[in-house]
Coordinates of C-alpha atoms and ligand atoms in Angstrom, one line a residue:
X684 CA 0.0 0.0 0.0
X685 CA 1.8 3.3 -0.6
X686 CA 2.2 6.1 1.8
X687 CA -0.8 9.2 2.3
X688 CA 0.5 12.6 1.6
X689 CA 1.3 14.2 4.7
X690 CA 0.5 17.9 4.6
X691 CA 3.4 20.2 6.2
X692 CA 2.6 24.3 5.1
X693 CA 5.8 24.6 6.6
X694 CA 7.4 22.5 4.2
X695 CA 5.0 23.4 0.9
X696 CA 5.6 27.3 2.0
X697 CA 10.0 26.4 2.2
X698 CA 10.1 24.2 -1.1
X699 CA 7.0 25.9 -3.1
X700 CA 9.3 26.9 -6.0
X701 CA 8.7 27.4 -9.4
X702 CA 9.0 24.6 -12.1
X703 CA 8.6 21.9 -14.6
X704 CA 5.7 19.4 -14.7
X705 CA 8.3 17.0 -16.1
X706 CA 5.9 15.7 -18.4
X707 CA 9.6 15.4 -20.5
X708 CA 13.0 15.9 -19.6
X709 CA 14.5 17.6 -21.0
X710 CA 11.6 19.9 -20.8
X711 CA 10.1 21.9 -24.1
X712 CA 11.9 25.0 -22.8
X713 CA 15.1 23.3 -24.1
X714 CA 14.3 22.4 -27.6
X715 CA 16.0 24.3 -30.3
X716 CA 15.7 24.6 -34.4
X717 CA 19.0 22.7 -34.4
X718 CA 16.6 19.8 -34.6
X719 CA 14.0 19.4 -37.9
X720 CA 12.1 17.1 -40.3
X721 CA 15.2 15.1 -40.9
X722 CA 15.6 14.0 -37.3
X723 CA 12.1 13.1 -37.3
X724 CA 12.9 11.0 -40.4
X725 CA 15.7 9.4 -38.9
X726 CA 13.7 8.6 -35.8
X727 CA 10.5 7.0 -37.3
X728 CA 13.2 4.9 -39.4
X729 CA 14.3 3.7 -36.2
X730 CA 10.9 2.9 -35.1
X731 CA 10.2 1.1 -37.9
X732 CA 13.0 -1.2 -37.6
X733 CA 12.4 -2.0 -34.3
X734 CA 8.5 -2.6 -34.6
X735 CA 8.1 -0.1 -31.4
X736 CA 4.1 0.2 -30.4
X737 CA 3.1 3.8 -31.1
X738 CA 1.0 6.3 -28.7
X739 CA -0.5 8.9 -31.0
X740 CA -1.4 12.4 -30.0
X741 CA -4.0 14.5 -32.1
X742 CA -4.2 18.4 -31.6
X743 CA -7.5 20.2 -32.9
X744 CA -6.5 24.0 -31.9
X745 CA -10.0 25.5 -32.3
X746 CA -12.2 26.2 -29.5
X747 CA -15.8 28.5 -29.7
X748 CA -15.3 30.2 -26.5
X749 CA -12.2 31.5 -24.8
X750 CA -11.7 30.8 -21.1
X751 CA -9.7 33.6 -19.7
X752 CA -7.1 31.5 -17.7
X753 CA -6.0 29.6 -20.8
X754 CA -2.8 28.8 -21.2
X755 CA -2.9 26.2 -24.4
X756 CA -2.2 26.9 -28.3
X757 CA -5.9 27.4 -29.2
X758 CA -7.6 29.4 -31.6
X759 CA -10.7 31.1 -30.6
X760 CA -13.6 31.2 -33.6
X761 CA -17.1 30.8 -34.7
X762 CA -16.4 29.8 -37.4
X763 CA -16.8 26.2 -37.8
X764 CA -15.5 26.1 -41.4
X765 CA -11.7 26.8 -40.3
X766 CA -11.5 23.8 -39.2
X767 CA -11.6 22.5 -43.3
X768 CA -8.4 23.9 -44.2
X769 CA -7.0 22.4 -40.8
X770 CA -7.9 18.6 -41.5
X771 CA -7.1 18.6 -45.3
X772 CA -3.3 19.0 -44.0
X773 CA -3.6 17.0 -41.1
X774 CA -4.7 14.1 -42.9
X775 CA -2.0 15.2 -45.6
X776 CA 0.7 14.9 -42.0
X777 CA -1.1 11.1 -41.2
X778 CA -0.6 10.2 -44.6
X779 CA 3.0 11.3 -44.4
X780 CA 4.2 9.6 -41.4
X781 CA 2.0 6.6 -42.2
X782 CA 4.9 6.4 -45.2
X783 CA 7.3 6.1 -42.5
X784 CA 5.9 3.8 -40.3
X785 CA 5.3 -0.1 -40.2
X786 CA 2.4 -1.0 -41.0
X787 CA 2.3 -3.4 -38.2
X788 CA 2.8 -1.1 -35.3
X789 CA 0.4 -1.4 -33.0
X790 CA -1.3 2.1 -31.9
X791 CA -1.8 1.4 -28.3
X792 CA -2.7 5.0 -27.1
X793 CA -4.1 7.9 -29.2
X794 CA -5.4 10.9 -28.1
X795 CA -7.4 14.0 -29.4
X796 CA -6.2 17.1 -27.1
X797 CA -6.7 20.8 -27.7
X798 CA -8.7 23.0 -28.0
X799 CA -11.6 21.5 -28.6
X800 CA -11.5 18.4 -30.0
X801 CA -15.6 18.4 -30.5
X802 CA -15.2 21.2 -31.9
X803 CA -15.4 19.5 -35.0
X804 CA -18.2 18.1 -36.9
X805 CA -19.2 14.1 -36.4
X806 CA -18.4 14.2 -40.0
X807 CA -15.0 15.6 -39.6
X808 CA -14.2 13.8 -36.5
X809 CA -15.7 10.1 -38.8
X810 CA -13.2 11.2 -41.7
X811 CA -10.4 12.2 -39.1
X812 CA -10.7 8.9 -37.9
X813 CA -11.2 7.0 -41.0
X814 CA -7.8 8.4 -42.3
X815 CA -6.1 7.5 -39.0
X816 CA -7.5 3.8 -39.6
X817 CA -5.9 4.4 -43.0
X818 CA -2.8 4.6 -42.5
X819 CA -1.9 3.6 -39.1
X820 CA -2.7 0.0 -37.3
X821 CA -5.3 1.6 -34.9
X822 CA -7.0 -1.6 -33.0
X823 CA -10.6 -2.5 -33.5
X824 CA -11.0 -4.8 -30.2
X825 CA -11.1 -1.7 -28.3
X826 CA -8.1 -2.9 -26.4
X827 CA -6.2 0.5 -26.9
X828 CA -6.4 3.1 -24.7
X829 CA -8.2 6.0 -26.8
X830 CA -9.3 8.8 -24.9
X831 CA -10.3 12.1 -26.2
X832 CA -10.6 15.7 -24.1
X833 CA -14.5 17.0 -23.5
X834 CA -15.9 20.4 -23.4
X835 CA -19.7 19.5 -21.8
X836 CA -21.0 22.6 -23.6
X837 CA -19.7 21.3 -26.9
X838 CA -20.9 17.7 -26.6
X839 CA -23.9 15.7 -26.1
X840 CA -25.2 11.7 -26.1
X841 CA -25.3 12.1 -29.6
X842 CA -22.0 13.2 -29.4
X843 CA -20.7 10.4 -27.0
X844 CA -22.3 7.8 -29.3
X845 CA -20.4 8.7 -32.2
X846 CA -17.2 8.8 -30.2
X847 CA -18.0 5.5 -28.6
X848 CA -18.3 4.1 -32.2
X849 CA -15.4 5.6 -33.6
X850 CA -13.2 3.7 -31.0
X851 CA -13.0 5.9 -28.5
X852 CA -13.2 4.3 -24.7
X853 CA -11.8 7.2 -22.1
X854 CA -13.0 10.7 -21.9
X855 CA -10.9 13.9 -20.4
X856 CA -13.6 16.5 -19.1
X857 CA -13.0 19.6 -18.2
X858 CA -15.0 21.0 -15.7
X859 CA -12.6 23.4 -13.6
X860 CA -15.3 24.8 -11.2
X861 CA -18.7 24.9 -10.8
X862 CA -19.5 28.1 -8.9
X863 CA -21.4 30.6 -11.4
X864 CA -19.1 34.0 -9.8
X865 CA -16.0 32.0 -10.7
X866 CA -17.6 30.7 -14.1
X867 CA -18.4 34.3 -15.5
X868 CA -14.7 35.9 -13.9
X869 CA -13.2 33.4 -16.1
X870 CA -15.5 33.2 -19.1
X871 CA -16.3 29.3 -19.2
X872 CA -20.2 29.2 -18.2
X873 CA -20.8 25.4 -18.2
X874 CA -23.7 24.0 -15.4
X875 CA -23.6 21.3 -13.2
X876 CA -26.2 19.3 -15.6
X877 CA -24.5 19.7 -19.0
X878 CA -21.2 18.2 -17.0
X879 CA -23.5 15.6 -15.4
X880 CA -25.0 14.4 -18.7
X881 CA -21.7 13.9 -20.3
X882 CA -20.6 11.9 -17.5
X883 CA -24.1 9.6 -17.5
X884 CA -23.3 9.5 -21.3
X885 CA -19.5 7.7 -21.1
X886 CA -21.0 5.3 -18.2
X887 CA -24.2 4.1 -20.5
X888 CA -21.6 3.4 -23.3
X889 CA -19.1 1.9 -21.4
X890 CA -16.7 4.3 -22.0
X891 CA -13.3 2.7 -19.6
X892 CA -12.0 5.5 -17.8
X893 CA -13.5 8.9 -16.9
X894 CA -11.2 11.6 -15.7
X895 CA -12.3 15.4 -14.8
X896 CA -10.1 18.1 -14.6
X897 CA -10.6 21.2 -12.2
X898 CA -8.2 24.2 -11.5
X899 CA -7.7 25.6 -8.1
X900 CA -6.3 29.3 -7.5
X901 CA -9.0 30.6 -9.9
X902 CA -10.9 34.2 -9.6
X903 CA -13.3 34.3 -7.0
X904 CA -12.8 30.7 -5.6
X905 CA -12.3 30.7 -1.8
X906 CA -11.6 27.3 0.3
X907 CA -15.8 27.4 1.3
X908 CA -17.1 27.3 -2.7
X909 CA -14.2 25.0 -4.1
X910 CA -15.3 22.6 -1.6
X911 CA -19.0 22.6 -2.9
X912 CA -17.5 21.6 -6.3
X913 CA -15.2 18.8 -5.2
X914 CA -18.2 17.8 -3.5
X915 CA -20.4 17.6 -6.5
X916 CA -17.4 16.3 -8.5
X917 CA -17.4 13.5 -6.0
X918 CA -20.8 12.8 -6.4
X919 CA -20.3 12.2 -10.3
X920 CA -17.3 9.6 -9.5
X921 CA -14.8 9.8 -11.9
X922 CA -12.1 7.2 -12.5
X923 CA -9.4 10.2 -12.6
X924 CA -9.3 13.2 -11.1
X925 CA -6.7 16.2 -12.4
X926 CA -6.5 18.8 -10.3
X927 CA -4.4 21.7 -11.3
X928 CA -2.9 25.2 -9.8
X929 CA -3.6 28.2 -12.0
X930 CA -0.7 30.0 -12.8
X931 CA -0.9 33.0 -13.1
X932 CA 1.3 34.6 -15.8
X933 CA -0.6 37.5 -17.8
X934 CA 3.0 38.7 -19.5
X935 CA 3.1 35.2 -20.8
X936 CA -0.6 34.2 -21.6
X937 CA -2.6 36.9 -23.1
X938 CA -6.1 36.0 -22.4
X939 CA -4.7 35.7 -18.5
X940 CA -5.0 39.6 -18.7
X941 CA -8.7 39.6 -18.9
X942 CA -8.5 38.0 -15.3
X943 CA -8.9 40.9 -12.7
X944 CA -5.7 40.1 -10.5
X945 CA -7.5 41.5 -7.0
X946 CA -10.1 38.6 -7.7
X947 CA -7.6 36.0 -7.3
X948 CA -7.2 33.9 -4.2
X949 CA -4.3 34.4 -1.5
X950 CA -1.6 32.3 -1.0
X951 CA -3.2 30.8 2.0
X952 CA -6.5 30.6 0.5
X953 CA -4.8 28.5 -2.2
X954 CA -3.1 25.9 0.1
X955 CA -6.0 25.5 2.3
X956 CA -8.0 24.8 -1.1
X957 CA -5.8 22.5 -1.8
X958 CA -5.2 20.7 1.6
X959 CA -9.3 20.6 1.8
X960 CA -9.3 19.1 -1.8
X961 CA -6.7 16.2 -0.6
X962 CA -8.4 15.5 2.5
X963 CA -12.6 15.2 0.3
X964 CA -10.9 12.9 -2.6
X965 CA -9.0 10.8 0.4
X966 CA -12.4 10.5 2.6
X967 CA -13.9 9.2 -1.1
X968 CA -11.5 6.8 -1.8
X969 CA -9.1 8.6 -4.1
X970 CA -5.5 7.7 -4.0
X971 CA -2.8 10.7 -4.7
X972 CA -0.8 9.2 -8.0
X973 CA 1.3 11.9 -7.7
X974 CA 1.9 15.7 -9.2
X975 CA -2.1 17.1 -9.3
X976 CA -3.7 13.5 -10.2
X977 CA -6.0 11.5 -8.2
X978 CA -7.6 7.7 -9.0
X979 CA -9.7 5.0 -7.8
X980 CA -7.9 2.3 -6.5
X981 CA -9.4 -0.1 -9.1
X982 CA -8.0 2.5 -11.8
X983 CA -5.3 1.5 -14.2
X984 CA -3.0 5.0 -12.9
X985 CA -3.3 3.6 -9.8
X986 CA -2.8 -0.3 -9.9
X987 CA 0.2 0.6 -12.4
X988 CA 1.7 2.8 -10.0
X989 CA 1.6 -0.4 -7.4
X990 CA 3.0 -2.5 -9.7
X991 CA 5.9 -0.2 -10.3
X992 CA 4.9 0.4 -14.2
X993 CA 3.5 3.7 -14.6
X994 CA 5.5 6.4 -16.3
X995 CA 5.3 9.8 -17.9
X996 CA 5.5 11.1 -21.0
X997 CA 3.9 14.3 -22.5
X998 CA 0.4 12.8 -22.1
X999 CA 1.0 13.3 -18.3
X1000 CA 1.0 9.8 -16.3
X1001 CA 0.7 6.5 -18.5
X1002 CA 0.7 3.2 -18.6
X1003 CA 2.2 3.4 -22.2
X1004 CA 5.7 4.6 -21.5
X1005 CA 7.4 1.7 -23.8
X1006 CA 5.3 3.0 -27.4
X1007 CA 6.7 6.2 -29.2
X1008 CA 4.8 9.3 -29.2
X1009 CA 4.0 10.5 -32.4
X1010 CA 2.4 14.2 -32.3
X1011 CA 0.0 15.0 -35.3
X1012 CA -1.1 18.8 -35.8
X1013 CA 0.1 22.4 -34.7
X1014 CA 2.3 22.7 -32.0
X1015 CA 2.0 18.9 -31.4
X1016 CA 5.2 17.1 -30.2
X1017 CA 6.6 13.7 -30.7
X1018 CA 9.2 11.9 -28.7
X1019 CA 10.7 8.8 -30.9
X1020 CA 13.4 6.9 -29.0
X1021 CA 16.0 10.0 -28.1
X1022 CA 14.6 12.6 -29.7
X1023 CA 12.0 15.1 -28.9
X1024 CA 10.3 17.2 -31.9
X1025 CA 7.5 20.0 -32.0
X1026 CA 5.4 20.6 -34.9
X1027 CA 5.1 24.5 -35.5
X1028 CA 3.1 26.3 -33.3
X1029 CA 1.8 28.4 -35.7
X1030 CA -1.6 27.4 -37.5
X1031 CA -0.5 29.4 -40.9
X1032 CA 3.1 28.0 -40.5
X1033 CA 1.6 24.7 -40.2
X1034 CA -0.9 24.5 -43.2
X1035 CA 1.4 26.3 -45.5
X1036 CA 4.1 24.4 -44.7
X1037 CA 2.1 20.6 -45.3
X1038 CA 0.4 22.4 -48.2
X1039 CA 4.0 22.0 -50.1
X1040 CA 4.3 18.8 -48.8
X1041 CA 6.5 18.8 -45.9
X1042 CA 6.3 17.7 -42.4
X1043 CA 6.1 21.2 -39.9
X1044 CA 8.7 20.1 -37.6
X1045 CA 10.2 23.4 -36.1
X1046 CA 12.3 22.3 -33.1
X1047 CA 13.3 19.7 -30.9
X1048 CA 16.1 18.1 -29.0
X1049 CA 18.2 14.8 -29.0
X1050 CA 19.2 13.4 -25.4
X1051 CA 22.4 12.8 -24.8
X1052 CA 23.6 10.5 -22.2
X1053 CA 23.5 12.9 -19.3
X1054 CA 20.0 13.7 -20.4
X1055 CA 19.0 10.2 -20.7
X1056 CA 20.4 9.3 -17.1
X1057 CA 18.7 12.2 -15.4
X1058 CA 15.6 11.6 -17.6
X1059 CA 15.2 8.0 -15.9
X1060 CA 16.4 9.6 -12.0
X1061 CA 12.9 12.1 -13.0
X1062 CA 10.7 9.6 -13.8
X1063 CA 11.7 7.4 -11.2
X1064 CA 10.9 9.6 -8.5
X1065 CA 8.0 11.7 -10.0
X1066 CA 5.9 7.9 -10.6
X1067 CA 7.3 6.0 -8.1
X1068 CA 8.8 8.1 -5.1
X1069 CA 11.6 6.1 -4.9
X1070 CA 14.9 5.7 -6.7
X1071 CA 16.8 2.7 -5.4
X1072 CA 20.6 3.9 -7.3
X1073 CA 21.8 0.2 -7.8
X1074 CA 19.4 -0.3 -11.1
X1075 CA 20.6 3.3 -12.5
X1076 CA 24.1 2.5 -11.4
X1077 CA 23.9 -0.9 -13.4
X1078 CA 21.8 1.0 -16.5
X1079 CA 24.1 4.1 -16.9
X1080 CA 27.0 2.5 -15.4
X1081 CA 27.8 5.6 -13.3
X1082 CA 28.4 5.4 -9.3
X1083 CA 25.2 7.6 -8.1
X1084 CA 26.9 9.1 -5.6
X1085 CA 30.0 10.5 -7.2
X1086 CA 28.0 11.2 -10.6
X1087 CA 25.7 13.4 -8.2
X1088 CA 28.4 15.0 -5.8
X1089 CA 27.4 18.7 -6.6
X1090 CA 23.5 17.4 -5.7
X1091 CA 24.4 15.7 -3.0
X1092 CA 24.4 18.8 -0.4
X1093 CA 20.9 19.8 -1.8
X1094 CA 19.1 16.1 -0.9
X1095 CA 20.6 16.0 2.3
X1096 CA 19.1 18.8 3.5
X1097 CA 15.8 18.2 1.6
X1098 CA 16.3 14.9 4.1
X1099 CA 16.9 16.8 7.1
X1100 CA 13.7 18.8 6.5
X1101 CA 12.0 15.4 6.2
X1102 CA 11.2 15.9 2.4
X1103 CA 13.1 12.3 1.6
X1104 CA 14.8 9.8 3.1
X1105 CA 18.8 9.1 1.7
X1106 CA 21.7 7.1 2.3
X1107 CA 23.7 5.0 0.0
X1108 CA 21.1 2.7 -1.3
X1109 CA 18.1 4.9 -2.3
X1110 CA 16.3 8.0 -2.2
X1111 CA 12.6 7.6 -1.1
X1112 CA 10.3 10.5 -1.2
X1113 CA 8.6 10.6 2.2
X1114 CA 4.8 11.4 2.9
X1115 CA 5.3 14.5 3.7
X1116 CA 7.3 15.4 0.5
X1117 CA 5.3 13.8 -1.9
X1118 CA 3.7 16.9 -3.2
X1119 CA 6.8 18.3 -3.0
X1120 CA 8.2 15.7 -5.8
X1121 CA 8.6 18.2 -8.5
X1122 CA 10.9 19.9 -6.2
X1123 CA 12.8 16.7 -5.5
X1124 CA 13.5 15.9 -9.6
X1125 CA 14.3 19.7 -9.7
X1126 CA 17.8 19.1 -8.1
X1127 CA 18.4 16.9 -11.0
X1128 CA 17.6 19.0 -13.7
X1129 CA 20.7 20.2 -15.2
X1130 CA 19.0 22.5 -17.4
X1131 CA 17.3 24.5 -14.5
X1132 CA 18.4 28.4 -13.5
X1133 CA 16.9 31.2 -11.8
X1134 CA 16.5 32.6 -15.8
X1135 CA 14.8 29.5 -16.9
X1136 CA 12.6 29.1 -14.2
X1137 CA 10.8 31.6 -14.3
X1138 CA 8.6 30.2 -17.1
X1139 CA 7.5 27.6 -14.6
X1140 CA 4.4 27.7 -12.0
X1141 CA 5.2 27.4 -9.0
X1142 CA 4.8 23.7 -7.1
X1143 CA 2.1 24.1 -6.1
Ligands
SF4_1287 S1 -9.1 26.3 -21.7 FE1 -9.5 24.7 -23.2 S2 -11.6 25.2 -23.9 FE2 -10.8 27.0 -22.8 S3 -10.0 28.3 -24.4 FE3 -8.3 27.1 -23.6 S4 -8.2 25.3 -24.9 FE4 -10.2 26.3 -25.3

């Protein structure tokens, strides 16, 4: 059984630093224009030679409605008819990397993110899908794991059907909070029922997995009315549970400056939102995975993190660390073997640039092998709390301590504040540090300066 979280303000208020999510290391802020189409090549040809599964991500950029503490590469419009120009050279960017690929390699994972994926018609989203069948080895036995991202006010049963029948067995909803004064300070008016019937929609049709996502630190939320909606969240019992902080970075995110700053919640509002939050989704049942996600015991996240399996990869936690991650559409990003690549992130950029029949692969990175050593330290500790050195020792054959020695300093006194526990054999991520863990991996991130981090959110 693991360990609780233990909650320690002392401790969150000491360590609550600004960061990565480490859904990669090196993270996106690293990658360069060093890297382009040819690496991509290069990688898929790898791929194909070693018959790797594959874990597909789709992006579909447009969304109807802009909510004011967006942070994602969207694009806000009415008008349903953009999204034409958008799937001709998609489908033209499946067809090309179809070319590369093995015909045989097994699409375990796939995922529609955005945006709005439902932004698009249930034609579009059939012929989306139909091309995808085309020319990758999507499974029919509806054995993969194929989710897709839900915005309740842009889906109904009809829509849910459709999905179901297009393969599609896990839904991503995002809710965020259901109080109407936080709802209209941050544009995104979505009621309890249109969430609810989405939910009773994926649970008639057997969708697998249901996760919700909700954001804490929002306008106008205090401890009292975030309560009321992790209540009523509990009440619809989803499988998964994302609970994230809202940053908030107006210089950075432009529709952030719509937010009115004195509306936002303290510090210590935040944290007791956030201790409340633990303490409803323990009571319910909910086991902390780690770094803002919550599951049912029975759920996959959770069993895998038992069994010592789960991992992370741009998709957040997943059971499908072992498959390359191909990313299809603007500002998409793969990560094939030792190399990381991002598709432009601009929509223009994008078309044009498929339109002349080339892949829009603007940036990336290749690990090298002090990236690949302290990408498996990361992962070990963000999925798994504990790194026990002798496997990395005997992987990267370093000795942990001496590879480490500028670090060392650092973890021992994240141990004396009871953060971890360390000596020669291990480094285990105590109770009360496990929200803490992104701090933890921090210390190993070569890559990280005061410069740098200030891109990041805080911790927590
Ligand atoms: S938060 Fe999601 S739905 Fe809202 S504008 Fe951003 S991408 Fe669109």
């Amino acid at each position: 059984m693991l360990d609780t979280i233990c909650w320690d303000s002392n401790l969150i208020r000491r360590y609550d630093l600004a960061g990565p999510r480490y859904t990669s290391y090196p993270t996106a802020a690293q990658f360069g224009s060093q890297v382009g189409t040819f690496d991509l090549l290069h990688a898929l040809r790898d791929s194909r030679k070693a018959l790797r599964p594959l874990s597909l991500y789709v992006h579909i950029p447009f969304c109807a409605n802009i909510c004011y503490y967006c942070a994602c590469n969207k694009v806000i419009t009415k008008d349903r008819g953009r999204a034409h120009a958008y799937l001709q050279r998609l489908e033209q960017e499946i067809q090309l990397i179809g070319c590369h690929l093995d015909p045989t390699q097994r699409v375990e994972q796939l995922h529609f993110g955005g945006g709005t994926p439902t932004f698009l018609s249930h034609d579009e989203l059939r012929q989306l899908m139909a091309k995808l069948r085309q020319h990758l080895n999507l499974l029919d036995d509806d054995s993969g794991d194929y989710g897709i991202e839900i915005d309740p006010r842009e889906a109904d049963w009809s829509t849910m059907g459709l999905l179901r029948e297009l393969g599609f067995n896990r839904v991503s909803i995002g809710l965020q909070d259901l109080d109407p004064a936080v709802q209209r300070a941050v544009n995104r008016l979505q009621s309890l029922e249109e969430t609810r019937a989405v939910v009773e929609a994926a649970r008639t049709l057997q969708f697998r997995s249901i996760n919700i996502d909700l954001i804490y630190g929002l306008p106008k939320q205090t401890p009292e009315n975030f309560a009321r909606t992790v209540q009523e969240v509990i009440h619809l019992q989803p499988d998964r549970l994302s609970v994230f902080n809202y940053a908030h970075l107006p210089e950075r995110f432009m529709p952030q400056r719509r937010i009115n700053s004195q509306d936002l919640p303290t510090p210590e509002q935040k944290l007791a939102m956030l201790q409340g939050t633990i303490e409803q989704l323990t009571a319910a049942g909910y086991r902390y995975v780690g770094m803002d996600h919550f599951a049912l015991p029975d759920e996959e996240l959770a069993i895998a993190q038992e069994e010592a399996t789960l991992q992370r990869n741009f998709q957040g936690y997943t059971t499908h660390g072992h498959c390359d991650l191909i990313g299809l559409g603007v500002s998409a990003i793969s990560q094939i073997g030792d190399l990381y690549c991002q598709n432009s992130s601009d929509l223009n950029h994008y078309q044009n640039t498929l339109a002349d029949g080339q892949l829009a692969t603007s940036r990336g990175l290749i690990c090298n092998a002090d990236d690949r050593l302290r990408r498996a330290v990361i992962q070990q500790l963000i999925c798994h709390f504990h790194l026990p050195f002798a496997e990395i020792e005997q992987t990267f054959n370093i000795d942990f301590r001496g590879y480490f020695a500028p670090q060392w300093p650092q973890l021992q006194a994240m141990a004396a504040d009871g953060l971890i526990e360390l000596d020669d054999t291990h480094i285990r991520v105590l109770p009360a540090g496990r929200l803490l863990v992104r701090s933890v991996c921090m210390v190993f991130d070569a890559y990280l300066d005061q410069h740098n981090r200030q891109r990041f959110s805080r911790v927590i």
